[in-house]
Each structure stands twice: as C-alpha cells, then as structure tokens.
Amino acid sequence: MSTFDPRLDMDDAMRHALGVYHQRIAAERQGQGGPHRHMAVGPATGRLINLLASSLDAPHILELGTSLGYSTLWLADAARATGGRVTTIELEAEKSALAKEMAEDAGLAEWVDYQVGDALTLLDSLDGPFDFVLVDHWKDLYLPSFEAFRDKLAPGAILVADNMIRGGGSGGQAEYAAAVRATPGMTSVLLPVGSGLEVSRYEPV
C-alpha cells in the first residue's frame, strides 16, 4: 500500500479518520480485521476523487457502494469545501452505520445522506441532477446502474468507476465502459490509478 501523505489543508479530524481507515486496510491485507471487509478504493483514488469533486461548484455527489465509508469521507470533504452534498448507497445496514460513525468522527456527516438498500431501487426514487458519480459496488450492477442514472446527469458531470483493471467481478466493468463510451456527449479515459478507474465527463450534445 502506498504511504499516505496528508494534504496541508486537511484538518486533524479528517486526517485521524483516514489514519484509522489505513490501519484497517493494512490489517485486512494481512488477514486480520473484523467481520466486515472494507473494500476501500485506496489513498491514490481517494485523493483523485476528492480533487475531481472539488473542481465542481456545489456538486450533488452520488456514491454507489458506501462499504465502510473510506471513499465517502473523501467525497464529503469535497462537498464541505464546495457547498455540495453526498448521497451514498449501501446494501448492508451495518456497513452504512459504521461509515456514518466514521464521518461523524471526522466532522463530515452533515454533508452526507446515507441510504441503505438495493441501488437500482433507490436510484429510481432519487432526484437528480447528479454532478459527480462514483460507481464502486457489485460489478454486475455497473451497467444497470449507469442506465438508471444516465438521464439524471447534469451537464459537465464527472463519472468515476473503480476496479476497471483489477477487482474481479462478472465482467460488468467492460459492459459499463462500452455503454459509457457509446453515450453521446461522453468523453472517457481509463486511468491506471488504484485498481483502475474509468473517468468520464458528460457534456450533452
């Protein structure tokens, strides 16, 4: 795992929370840890999504796959800095609760709406537009999730999909990438960051 280099503008609460996450990730990689697998994006991806989301003005951020909330923390920090808001969806209630506790410890929970349940069902009920979307849940849901939120994207929206090079799954990553790249107004690039990121920007034609 790469060494974490804290940003100069990161407050102590955020820095401490990330340190707790990094210790847990390291323990899991050594076969230790608790009953819940973290499945975090990692520090490099965390910094990148924070940078991208922070480039937007008061973004409505959608995260698919809260897990234990590591990436949520990076997105919430961007929301706090820009006057935005994060909506994050997780299937497992215990994971969502743990993620919220960590955000509270970091002083970031007020910028996050935690939703628990099936992503496709919840997406159907959520109002857009979304300015930033992180796709990082079950790989067979990548394509149907994109189809569910595609018409709710704001002009200039940024999409980031994780595990596009490594991470296993059903092959849904390739289907997702093909659908994104075939969408009019979408530009997309695969970056060798973390487990591989498909980073896309939507400008409707």
Short mmCIF file of N, CA, C and O in Angstrom, two decimals, residues 39 63-68 88-97 99 114-119 122 136-138:
data_model
loop_
_atom_site.label_atom_id
_atom_site.label_comp_id
_atom_site.label_asym_id
_atom_site.label_seq_id
_atom_site.Cartn_x
_atom_site.Cartn_y
_atom_site.Cartn_z
N MET A 39 -12.95 -3.18 1.47
CA MET A 39 -13.06 -2.99 0.02
C MET A 39 -12.91 -1.52 -0.37
O MET A 39 -13.69 -0.99 -1.15
N GLU A 63 -22.71 8.37 -4.66
CA GLU A 63 -21.78 7.26 -4.48
C GLU A 63 -22.56 5.96 -4.43
O GLU A 63 -23.47 5.81 -3.61
N LEU A 64 -22.19 5.01 -5.28
CA LEU A 64 -22.82 3.70 -5.30
C LEU A 64 -21.85 2.69 -4.71
O LEU A 64 -20.87 2.30 -5.35
N GLY A 65 -22.09 2.31 -3.46
CA GLY A 65 -21.21 1.40 -2.75
C GLY A 65 -20.47 2.10 -1.63
O GLY A 65 -19.29 2.43 -1.77
N THR A 66 -21.15 2.36 -0.52
CA THR A 66 -20.52 3.05 0.61
C THR A 66 -19.43 2.21 1.23
O THR A 66 -18.38 2.71 1.63
N SER A 67 -19.66 0.89 1.34
CA SER A 67 -18.82 -0.02 2.11
C SER A 67 -18.68 0.56 3.51
O SER A 67 -19.67 0.95 4.13
N LEU A 68 -17.46 0.69 4.04
CA LEU A 68 -17.27 1.24 5.38
C LEU A 68 -16.97 2.74 5.36
O LEU A 68 -16.63 3.31 6.39
N THR A 88 -25.00 8.63 -0.61
CA THR A 88 -24.27 7.37 -0.74
C THR A 88 -25.18 6.20 -0.44
O THR A 88 -25.99 6.25 0.50
N ILE A 89 -25.07 5.14 -1.24
CA ILE A 89 -25.97 3.99 -1.16
C ILE A 89 -25.16 2.74 -0.82
O ILE A 89 -24.14 2.46 -1.43
N GLU A 90 -25.66 2.00 0.17
CA GLU A 90 -25.03 0.76 0.60
C GLU A 90 -26.10 -0.29 0.88
O GLU A 90 -27.13 0.01 1.49
N LEU A 91 -25.86 -1.52 0.44
CA LEU A 91 -26.83 -2.59 0.62
C LEU A 91 -26.90 -3.04 2.08
O LEU A 91 -27.97 -3.37 2.59
N GLU A 92 -25.74 -3.07 2.77
CA GLU A 92 -25.68 -3.62 4.13
C GLU A 92 -25.79 -2.51 5.17
O GLU A 92 -24.97 -1.59 5.21
N ALA A 93 -26.81 -2.60 6.03
CA ALA A 93 -27.08 -1.56 7.02
C ALA A 93 -25.92 -1.39 8.00
O ALA A 93 -25.61 -0.26 8.41
N GLU A 94 -25.28 -2.48 8.40
CA GLU A 94 -24.19 -2.38 9.38
C GLU A 94 -23.02 -1.61 8.80
O GLU A 94 -22.39 -0.80 9.50
N LYS A 95 -22.71 -1.84 7.55
CA LYS A 95 -21.62 -1.10 6.91
C LYS A 95 -21.96 0.39 6.84
O LYS A 95 -21.11 1.25 7.11
N SER A 96 -23.18 0.70 6.46
CA SER A 96 -23.59 2.09 6.36
C SER A 96 -23.49 2.79 7.72
O SER A 96 -23.05 3.94 7.82
N ALA A 97 -23.90 2.09 8.78
CA ALA A 97 -23.85 2.66 10.13
C ALA A 97 -22.40 2.92 10.55
O ALA A 97 -22.09 3.97 11.15
N ALA A 99 -19.90 3.47 8.53
CA ALA A 99 -19.43 4.58 7.70
C ALA A 99 -19.88 5.91 8.28
O ALA A 99 -19.11 6.89 8.32
N TYR A 114 -27.02 9.12 4.00
CA TYR A 114 -26.75 7.68 3.94
C TYR A 114 -28.05 6.94 3.62
O TYR A 114 -29.01 7.03 4.38
N GLN A 115 -28.03 6.18 2.53
CA GLN A 115 -29.21 5.40 2.15
C GLN A 115 -28.84 3.92 2.10
O GLN A 115 -27.76 3.56 1.62
N VAL A 116 -29.74 3.10 2.62
CA VAL A 116 -29.50 1.66 2.70
C VAL A 116 -30.55 0.93 1.88
O VAL A 116 -31.75 1.18 2.01
N GLY A 117 -30.07 0.03 1.02
CA GLY A 117 -31.00 -0.77 0.23
C GLY A 117 -30.43 -1.10 -1.13
O GLY A 117 -29.25 -0.87 -1.42
N ASP A 118 -31.27 -1.66 -1.97
CA ASP A 118 -30.89 -2.03 -3.33
C ASP A 118 -30.63 -0.77 -4.16
O ASP A 118 -31.48 0.14 -4.23
N ALA A 119 -29.48 -0.70 -4.79
CA ALA A 119 -29.08 0.50 -5.51
C ALA A 119 -30.05 0.86 -6.63
O ALA A 119 -30.41 2.02 -6.80
N LEU A 122 -33.30 2.29 -5.21
CA LEU A 122 -33.11 3.62 -4.65
C LEU A 122 -32.83 4.64 -5.74
O LEU A 122 -33.29 5.79 -5.66
N ASP A 136 -18.88 2.06 -7.45
CA ASP A 136 -17.94 1.16 -6.80
C ASP A 136 -18.70 0.13 -5.96
O ASP A 136 -18.44 -0.03 -4.77
N HIS A 137 -19.68 -0.54 -6.59
CA HIS A 137 -20.42 -1.58 -5.87
C HIS A 137 -20.27 -2.88 -6.64
O HIS A 137 -19.22 -3.14 -7.21
N TRP A 138 -21.28 -3.75 -6.62
CA TRP A 138 -21.17 -5.04 -7.32
C TRP A 138 -21.03 -4.81 -8.80
O TRP A 138 -21.76 -4.03 -9.40
#
